[in-house]
Short mmCIF file of C-alpha atoms and ligand atoms in Angstrom, two decimals:
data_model
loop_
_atom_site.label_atom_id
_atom_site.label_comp_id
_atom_site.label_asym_id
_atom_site.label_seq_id
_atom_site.Cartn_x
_atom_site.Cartn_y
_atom_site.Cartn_z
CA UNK T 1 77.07 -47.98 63.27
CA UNK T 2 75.06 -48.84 60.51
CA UNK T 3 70.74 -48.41 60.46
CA UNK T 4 70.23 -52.18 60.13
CA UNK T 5 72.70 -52.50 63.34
CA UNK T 6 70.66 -50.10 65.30
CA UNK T 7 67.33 -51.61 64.50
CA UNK T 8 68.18 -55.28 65.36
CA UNK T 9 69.41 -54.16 68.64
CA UNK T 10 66.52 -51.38 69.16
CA UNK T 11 64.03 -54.23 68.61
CA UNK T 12 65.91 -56.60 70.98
CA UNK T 13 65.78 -53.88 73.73
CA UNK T 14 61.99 -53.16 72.99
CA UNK T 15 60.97 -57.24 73.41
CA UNK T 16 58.79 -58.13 76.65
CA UNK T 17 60.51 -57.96 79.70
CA UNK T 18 56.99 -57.59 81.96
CA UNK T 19 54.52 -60.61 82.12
CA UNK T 20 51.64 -58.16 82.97
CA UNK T 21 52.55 -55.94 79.59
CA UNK T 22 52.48 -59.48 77.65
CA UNK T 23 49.44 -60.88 78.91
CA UNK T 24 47.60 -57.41 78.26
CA UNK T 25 49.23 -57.41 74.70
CA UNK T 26 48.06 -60.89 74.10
CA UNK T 27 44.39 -60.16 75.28
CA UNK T 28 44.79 -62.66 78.38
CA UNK T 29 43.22 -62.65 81.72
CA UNK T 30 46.39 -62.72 84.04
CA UNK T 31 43.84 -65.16 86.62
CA UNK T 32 43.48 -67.30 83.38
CA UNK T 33 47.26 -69.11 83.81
CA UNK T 34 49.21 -69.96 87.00
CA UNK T 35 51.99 -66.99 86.24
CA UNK T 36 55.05 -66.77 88.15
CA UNK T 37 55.67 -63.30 88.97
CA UNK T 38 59.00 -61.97 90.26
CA UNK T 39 61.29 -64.66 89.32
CA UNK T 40 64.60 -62.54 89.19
CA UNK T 41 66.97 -65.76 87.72
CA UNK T 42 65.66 -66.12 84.73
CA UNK T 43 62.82 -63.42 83.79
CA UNK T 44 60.71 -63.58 80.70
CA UNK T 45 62.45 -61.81 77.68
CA UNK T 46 60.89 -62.36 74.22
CA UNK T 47 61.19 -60.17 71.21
CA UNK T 48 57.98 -58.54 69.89
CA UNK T 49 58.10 -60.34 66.59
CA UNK T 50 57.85 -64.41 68.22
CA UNK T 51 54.49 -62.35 70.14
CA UNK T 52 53.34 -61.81 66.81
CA UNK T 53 53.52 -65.20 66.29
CA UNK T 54 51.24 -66.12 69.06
CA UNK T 55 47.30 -66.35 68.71
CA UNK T 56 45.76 -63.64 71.05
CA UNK T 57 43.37 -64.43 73.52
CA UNK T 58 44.97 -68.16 74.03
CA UNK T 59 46.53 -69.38 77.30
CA UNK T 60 47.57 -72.38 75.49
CA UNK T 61 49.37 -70.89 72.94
CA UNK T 62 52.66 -73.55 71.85
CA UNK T 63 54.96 -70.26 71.17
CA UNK T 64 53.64 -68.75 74.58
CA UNK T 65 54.12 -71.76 76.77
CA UNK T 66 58.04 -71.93 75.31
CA UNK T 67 58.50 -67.84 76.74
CA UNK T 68 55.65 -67.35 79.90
CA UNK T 69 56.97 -68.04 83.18
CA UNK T 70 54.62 -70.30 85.15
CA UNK T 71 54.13 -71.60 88.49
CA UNK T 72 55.06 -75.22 87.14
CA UNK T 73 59.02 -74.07 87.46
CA UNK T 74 59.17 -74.12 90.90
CA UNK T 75 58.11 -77.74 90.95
CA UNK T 76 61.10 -80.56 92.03
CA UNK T 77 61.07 -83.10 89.72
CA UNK T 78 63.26 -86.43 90.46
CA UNK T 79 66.49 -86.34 88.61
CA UNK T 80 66.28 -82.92 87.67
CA UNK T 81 69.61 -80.22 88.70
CA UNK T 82 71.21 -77.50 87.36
CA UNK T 83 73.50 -79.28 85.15
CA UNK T 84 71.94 -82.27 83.69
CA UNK T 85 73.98 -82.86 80.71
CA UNK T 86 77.59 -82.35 82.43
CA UNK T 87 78.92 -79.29 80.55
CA UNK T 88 80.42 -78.22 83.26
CA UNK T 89 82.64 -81.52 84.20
CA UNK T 90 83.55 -80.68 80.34
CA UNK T 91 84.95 -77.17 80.39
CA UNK T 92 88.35 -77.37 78.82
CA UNK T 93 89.19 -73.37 78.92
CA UNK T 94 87.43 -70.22 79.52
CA UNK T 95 84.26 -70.83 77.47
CA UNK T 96 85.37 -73.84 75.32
CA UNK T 97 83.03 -76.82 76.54
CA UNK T 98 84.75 -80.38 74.84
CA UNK T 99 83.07 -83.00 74.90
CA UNK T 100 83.26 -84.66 71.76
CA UNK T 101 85.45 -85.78 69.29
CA UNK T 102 86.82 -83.31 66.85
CA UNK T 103 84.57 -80.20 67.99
CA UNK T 104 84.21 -77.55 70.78
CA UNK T 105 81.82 -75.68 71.57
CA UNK T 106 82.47 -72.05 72.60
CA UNK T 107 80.13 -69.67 74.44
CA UNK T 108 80.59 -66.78 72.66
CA UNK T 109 78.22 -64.75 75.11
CA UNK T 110 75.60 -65.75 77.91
CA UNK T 111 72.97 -63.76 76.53
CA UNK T 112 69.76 -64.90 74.58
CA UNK T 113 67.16 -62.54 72.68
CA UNK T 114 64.66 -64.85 74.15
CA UNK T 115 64.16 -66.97 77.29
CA UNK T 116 63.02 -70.30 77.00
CA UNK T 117 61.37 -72.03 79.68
CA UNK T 118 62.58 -75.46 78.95
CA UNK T 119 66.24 -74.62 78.06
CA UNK T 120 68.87 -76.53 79.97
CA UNK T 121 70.97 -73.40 81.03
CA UNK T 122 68.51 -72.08 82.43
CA UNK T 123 70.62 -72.50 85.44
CA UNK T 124 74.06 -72.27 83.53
CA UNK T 125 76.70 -70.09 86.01
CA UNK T 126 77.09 -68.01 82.25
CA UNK T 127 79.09 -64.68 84.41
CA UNK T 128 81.77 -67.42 84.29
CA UNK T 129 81.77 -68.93 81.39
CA UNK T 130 81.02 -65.76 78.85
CA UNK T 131 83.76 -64.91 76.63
CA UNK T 132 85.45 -61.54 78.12
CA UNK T 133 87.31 -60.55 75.35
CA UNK T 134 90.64 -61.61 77.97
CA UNK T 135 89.70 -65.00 78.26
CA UNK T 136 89.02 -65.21 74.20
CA UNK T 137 92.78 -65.51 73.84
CA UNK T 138 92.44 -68.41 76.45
CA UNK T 139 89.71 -70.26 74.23
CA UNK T 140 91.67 -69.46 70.64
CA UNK T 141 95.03 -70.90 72.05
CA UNK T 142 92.97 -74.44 73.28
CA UNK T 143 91.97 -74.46 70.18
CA UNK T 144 94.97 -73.73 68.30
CA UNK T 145 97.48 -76.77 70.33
CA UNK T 146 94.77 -79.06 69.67
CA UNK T 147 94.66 -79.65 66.09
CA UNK T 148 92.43 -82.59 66.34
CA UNK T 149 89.71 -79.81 66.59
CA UNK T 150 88.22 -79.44 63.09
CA UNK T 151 84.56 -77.90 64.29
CA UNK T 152 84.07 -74.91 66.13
CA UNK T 153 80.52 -74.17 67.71
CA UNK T 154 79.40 -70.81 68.47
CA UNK T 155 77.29 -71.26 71.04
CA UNK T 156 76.14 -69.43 73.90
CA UNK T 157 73.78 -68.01 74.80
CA UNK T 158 73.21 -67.14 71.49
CA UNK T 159 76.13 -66.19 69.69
CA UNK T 160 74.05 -63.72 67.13
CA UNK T 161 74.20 -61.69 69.73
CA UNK T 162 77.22 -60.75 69.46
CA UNK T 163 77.96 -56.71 67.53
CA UNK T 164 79.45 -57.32 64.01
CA UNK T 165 82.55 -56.21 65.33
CA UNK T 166 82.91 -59.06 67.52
CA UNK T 167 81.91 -62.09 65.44
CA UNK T 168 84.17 -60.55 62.77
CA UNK T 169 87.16 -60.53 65.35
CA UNK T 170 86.13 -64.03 66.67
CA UNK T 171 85.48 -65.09 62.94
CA UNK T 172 88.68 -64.04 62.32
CA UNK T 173 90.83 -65.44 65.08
CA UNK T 174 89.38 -68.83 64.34
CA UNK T 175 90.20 -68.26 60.49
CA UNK T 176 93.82 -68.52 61.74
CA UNK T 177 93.83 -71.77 62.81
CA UNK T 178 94.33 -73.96 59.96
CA UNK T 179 93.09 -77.33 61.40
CA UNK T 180 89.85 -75.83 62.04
CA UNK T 181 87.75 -76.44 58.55
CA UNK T 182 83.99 -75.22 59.70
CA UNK T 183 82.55 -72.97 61.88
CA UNK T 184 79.09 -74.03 63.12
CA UNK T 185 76.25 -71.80 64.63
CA UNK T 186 73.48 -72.48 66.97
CA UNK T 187 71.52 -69.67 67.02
CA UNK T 188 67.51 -69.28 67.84
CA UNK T 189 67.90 -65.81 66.88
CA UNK T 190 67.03 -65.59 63.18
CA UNK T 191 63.84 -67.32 64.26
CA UNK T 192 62.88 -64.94 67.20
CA UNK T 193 64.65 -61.48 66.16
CA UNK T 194 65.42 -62.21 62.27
CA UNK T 195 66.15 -58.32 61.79
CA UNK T 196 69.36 -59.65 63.17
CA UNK T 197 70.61 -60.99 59.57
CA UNK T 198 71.74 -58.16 58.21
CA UNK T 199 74.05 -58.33 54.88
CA UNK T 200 77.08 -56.75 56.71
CA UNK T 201 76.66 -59.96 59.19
CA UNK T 202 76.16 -62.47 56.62
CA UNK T 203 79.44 -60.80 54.47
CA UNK T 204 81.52 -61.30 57.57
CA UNK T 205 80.50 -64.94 57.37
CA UNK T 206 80.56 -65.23 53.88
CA UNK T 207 84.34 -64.02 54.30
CA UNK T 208 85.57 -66.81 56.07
CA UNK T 209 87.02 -69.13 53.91
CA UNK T 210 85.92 -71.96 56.90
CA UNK T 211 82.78 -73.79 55.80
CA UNK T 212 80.00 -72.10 57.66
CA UNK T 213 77.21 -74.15 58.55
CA UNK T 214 73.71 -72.85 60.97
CA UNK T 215 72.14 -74.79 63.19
CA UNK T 216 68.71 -73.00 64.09
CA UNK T 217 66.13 -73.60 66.57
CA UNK T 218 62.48 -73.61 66.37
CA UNK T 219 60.26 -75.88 67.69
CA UNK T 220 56.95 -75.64 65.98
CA UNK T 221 55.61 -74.19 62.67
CA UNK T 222 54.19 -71.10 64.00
CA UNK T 223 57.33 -69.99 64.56
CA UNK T 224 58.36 -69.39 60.75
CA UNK T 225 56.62 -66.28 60.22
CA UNK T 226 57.37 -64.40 56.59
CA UNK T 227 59.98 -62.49 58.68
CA UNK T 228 61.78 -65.54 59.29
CA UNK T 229 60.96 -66.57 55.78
CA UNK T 230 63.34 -64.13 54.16
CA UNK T 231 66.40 -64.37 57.02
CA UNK T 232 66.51 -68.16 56.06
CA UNK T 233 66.45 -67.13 52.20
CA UNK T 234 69.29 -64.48 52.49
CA UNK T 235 71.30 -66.84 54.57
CA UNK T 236 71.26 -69.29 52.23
CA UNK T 237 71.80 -67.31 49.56
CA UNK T 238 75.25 -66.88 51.05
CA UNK T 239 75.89 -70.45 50.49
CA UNK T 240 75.49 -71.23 54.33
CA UNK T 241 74.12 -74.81 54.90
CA UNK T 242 70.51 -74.60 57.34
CA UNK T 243 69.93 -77.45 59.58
CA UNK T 244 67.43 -76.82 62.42
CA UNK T 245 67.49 -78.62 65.89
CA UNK T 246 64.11 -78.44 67.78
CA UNK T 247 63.39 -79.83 71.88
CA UNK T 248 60.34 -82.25 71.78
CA UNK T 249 57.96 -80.52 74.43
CA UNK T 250 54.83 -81.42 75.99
CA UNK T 251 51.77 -79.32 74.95
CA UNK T 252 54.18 -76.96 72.68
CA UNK T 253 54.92 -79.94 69.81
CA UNK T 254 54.52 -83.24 71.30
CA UNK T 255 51.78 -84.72 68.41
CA UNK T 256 52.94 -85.86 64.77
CA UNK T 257 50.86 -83.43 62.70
CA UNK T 258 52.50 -80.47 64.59
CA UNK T 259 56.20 -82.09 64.21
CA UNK T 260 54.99 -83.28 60.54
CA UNK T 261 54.35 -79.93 59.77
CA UNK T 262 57.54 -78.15 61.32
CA UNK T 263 59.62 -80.35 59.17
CA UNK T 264 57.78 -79.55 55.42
CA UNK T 265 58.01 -75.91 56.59
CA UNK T 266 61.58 -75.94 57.65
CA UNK T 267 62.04 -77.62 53.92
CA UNK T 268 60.06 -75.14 52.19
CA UNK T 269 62.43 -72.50 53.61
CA UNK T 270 65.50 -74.40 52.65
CA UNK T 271 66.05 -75.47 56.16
CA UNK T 272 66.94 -79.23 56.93
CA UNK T 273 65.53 -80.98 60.26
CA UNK T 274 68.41 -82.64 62.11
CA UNK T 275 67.93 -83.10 65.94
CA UNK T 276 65.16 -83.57 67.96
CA UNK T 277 65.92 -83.47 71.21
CA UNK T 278 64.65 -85.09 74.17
CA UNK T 279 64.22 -82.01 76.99
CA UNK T 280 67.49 -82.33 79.22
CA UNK T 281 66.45 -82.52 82.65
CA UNK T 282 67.14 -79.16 84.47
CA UNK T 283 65.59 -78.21 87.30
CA UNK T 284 62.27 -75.90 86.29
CA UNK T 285 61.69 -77.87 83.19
CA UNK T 286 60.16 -81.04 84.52
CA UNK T 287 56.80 -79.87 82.87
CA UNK T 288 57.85 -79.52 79.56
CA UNK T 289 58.74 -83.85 79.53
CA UNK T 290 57.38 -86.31 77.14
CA UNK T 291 58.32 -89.73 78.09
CA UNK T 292 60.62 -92.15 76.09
CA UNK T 293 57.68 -94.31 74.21
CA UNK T 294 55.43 -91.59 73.64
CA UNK T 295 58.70 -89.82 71.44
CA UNK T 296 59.38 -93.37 70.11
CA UNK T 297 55.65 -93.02 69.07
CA UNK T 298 55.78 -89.92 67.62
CA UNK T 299 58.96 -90.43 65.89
CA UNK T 300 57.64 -93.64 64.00
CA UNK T 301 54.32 -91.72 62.70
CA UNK T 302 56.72 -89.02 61.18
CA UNK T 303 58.78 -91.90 59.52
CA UNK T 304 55.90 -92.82 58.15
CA UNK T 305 54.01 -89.43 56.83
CA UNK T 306 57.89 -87.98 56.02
CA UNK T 307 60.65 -88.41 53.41
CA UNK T 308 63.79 -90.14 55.37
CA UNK T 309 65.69 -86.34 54.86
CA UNK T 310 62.50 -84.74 56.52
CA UNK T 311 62.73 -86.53 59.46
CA UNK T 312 64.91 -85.56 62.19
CA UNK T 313 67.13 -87.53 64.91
CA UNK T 314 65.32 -88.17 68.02
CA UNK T 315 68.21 -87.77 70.79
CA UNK T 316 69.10 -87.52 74.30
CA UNK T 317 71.97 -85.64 75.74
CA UNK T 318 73.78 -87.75 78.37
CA UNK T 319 76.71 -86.73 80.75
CA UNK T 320 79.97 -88.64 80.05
CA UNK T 321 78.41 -89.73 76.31
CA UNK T 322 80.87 -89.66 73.36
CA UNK T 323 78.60 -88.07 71.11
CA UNK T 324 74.37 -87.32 71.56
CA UNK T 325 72.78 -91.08 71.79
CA UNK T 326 70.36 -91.78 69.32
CA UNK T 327 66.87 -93.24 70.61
CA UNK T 328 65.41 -96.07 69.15
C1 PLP J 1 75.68 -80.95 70.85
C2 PLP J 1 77.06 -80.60 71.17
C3 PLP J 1 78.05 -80.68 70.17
C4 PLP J 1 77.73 -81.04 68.74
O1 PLP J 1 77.28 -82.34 68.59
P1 PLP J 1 76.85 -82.84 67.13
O2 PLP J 1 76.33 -84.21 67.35
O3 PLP J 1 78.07 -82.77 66.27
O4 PLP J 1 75.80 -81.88 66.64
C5 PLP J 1 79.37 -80.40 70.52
N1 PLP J 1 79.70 -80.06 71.79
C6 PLP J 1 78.78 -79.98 72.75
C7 PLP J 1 79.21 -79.60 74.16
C8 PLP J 1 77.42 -80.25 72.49
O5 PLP J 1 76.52 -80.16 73.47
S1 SF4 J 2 67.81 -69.27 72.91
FE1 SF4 J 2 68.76 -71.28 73.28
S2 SF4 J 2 70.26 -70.96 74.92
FE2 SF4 J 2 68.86 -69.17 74.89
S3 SF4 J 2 67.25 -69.65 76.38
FE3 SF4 J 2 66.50 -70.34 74.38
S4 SF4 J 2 67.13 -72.49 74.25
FE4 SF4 J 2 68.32 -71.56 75.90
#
């Protein structure tokens, strides 16, 4: 194991695990937010580095709203569940969820360096669905006997998670499969633990001789600290296309200036907005919505103040959809 290996994974295991050790950290009042202690399904976890990112002293904070647990989550909305976007109705093999046209998308692992609040598998039955390294051969042959595939997405979870040693064997696996012409990445992980972009990961992507392209996630400026600044710079440097995919959320990014500014930011770093996405409704999110005009709104002031290429998709995820419907 290489140093750079160890640190990435040291720093993942030293994030916040304990609300009470964040709020102290942060300078907050524990009385001063309605916290939801104990919640054993889905506890806080956020790397020390997004913290950094947060102003101290502020309850409101739109990086510490995406990570603190609150007593909002327990709230039933209408129309929220545990699977509002029908991934499960869509799982073709162990871990492959296909749903659209020419791509798959594969959980490489159920874990995340951070937990977000708003995120749609929240819920997600992952012990099932994770790639055991069994099932992988599962997942590879679907993929194989369907040559109509030409997209693979590593998904997860976050699939950056994943040791060197198994991206290189997945990365390699799919290499085999000739109908298969780019691997794609979703991956918040160079924006919360960007220690994780080490050379010897970006030479095993830089190996394949698939197009590799990575979608990121961040969801507000604040978020692209000088940290950040450099993963996005060595990734590219690799020749690996950047897009970024972002969730519209109330009091997190939900005004033009803050979306505005995401967007020349993400460009500055060589990083090219292309979703924004409606919140999915899973149960414990309902908080986080911003209704359909107000993003209609929003997403007509940024056509304005933006370059066309600056300016993301505004979408919503539906169940039984052929591909992510546009709004508007
Ligand atoms: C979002 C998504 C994709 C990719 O959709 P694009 O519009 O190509 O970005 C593929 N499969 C699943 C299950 C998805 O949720
Ligand atoms: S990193 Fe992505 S998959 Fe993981 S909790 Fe956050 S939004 Fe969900």
């Amino acid at each position: 194991m290489n140093t750079s290996t160890t640190s990435w994974q040291q720093l993942l295991a030293e994030g916040f695990t304990d609300i009470e050790s964040l709020c102290q950290h942060l300078q907050l009042e524990p009385n001063q937010l309605p916290l939801l202690v104990g919640f054993k399904d889905f506890p806080l976890r956020v790397p020390r580095g997004f913290v950094d990112c947060m102003e101290k002293g502020n309850p409101n904070d739109p990086l510490l709203r995406q990570i603190l647990p609150i007593q909002d989550e327990l709230v039933n909305y209408l129309g929220y569940n545990a699977d509002p976007v029908g991934d499960l109705n869509a799982v073709a093999a162990a871990g492959v969820i296909h749903k659209y046209q020419g791509r798959v998308l594969l959980i490489a692992t159920g874990a995340c360096a951070v937990h977000c609040r708003y995120c749609f598998r929240r819920n997600f039955p992952y012990g099932e669905q994770q790639l055991s390294s069994q099932k992988l051969q599962q997942a590879i042959s679907y993929i194989a006997e369907h040559s109509d595939i030409s997209e693979v997405i590593l998904s997860g979870g976050d699939p950056l998670l994943l040791n060197d040693d198994k991206l290189g064997f997945l990365l390699q696996q799919l290499a085999a499969i000739k109908h298969v012409q780019r691997i794609r990445l979703h991956s918040r992980v160079p924006i919360v633990l960007p220690a994780r972009i080490t050379d010897s990961l970006l030479t095993h992507l830089s190996n394949s001789n698939q197009q590799i392209v990575m979608v990121l996630h961040s969801n507000h400026g604040n978020e692209l600290s000088p940290s950040v600044a450099a993963a996005c710079l060595k990734i590219r440097q690799r020749g690996i296309t950047l897009l970024n995919q972002s969730v519209l959320l109330k009091a997190v990014n939900d005004d033009a200036q803050t979306l505005c500014q995401l967007s020349e930011k993400l460009f500055s770093l060589g990083v090219l907005p292309y979703y924004l996405h409606l919140l999915d409704h899973a149960s414990g999110t309902g908080h986080f919505a911003v209704d359909d005009d107000t993003a209609k709104q929003l997403l007509e002031q940024m056509q304005r103040q933006l370059p066309g290429y600056l300016v993301p998709k505004l979408v919503r995820e539906q169940a039984g959809a052929a591909y992510k419907l546009p709004i508007n």
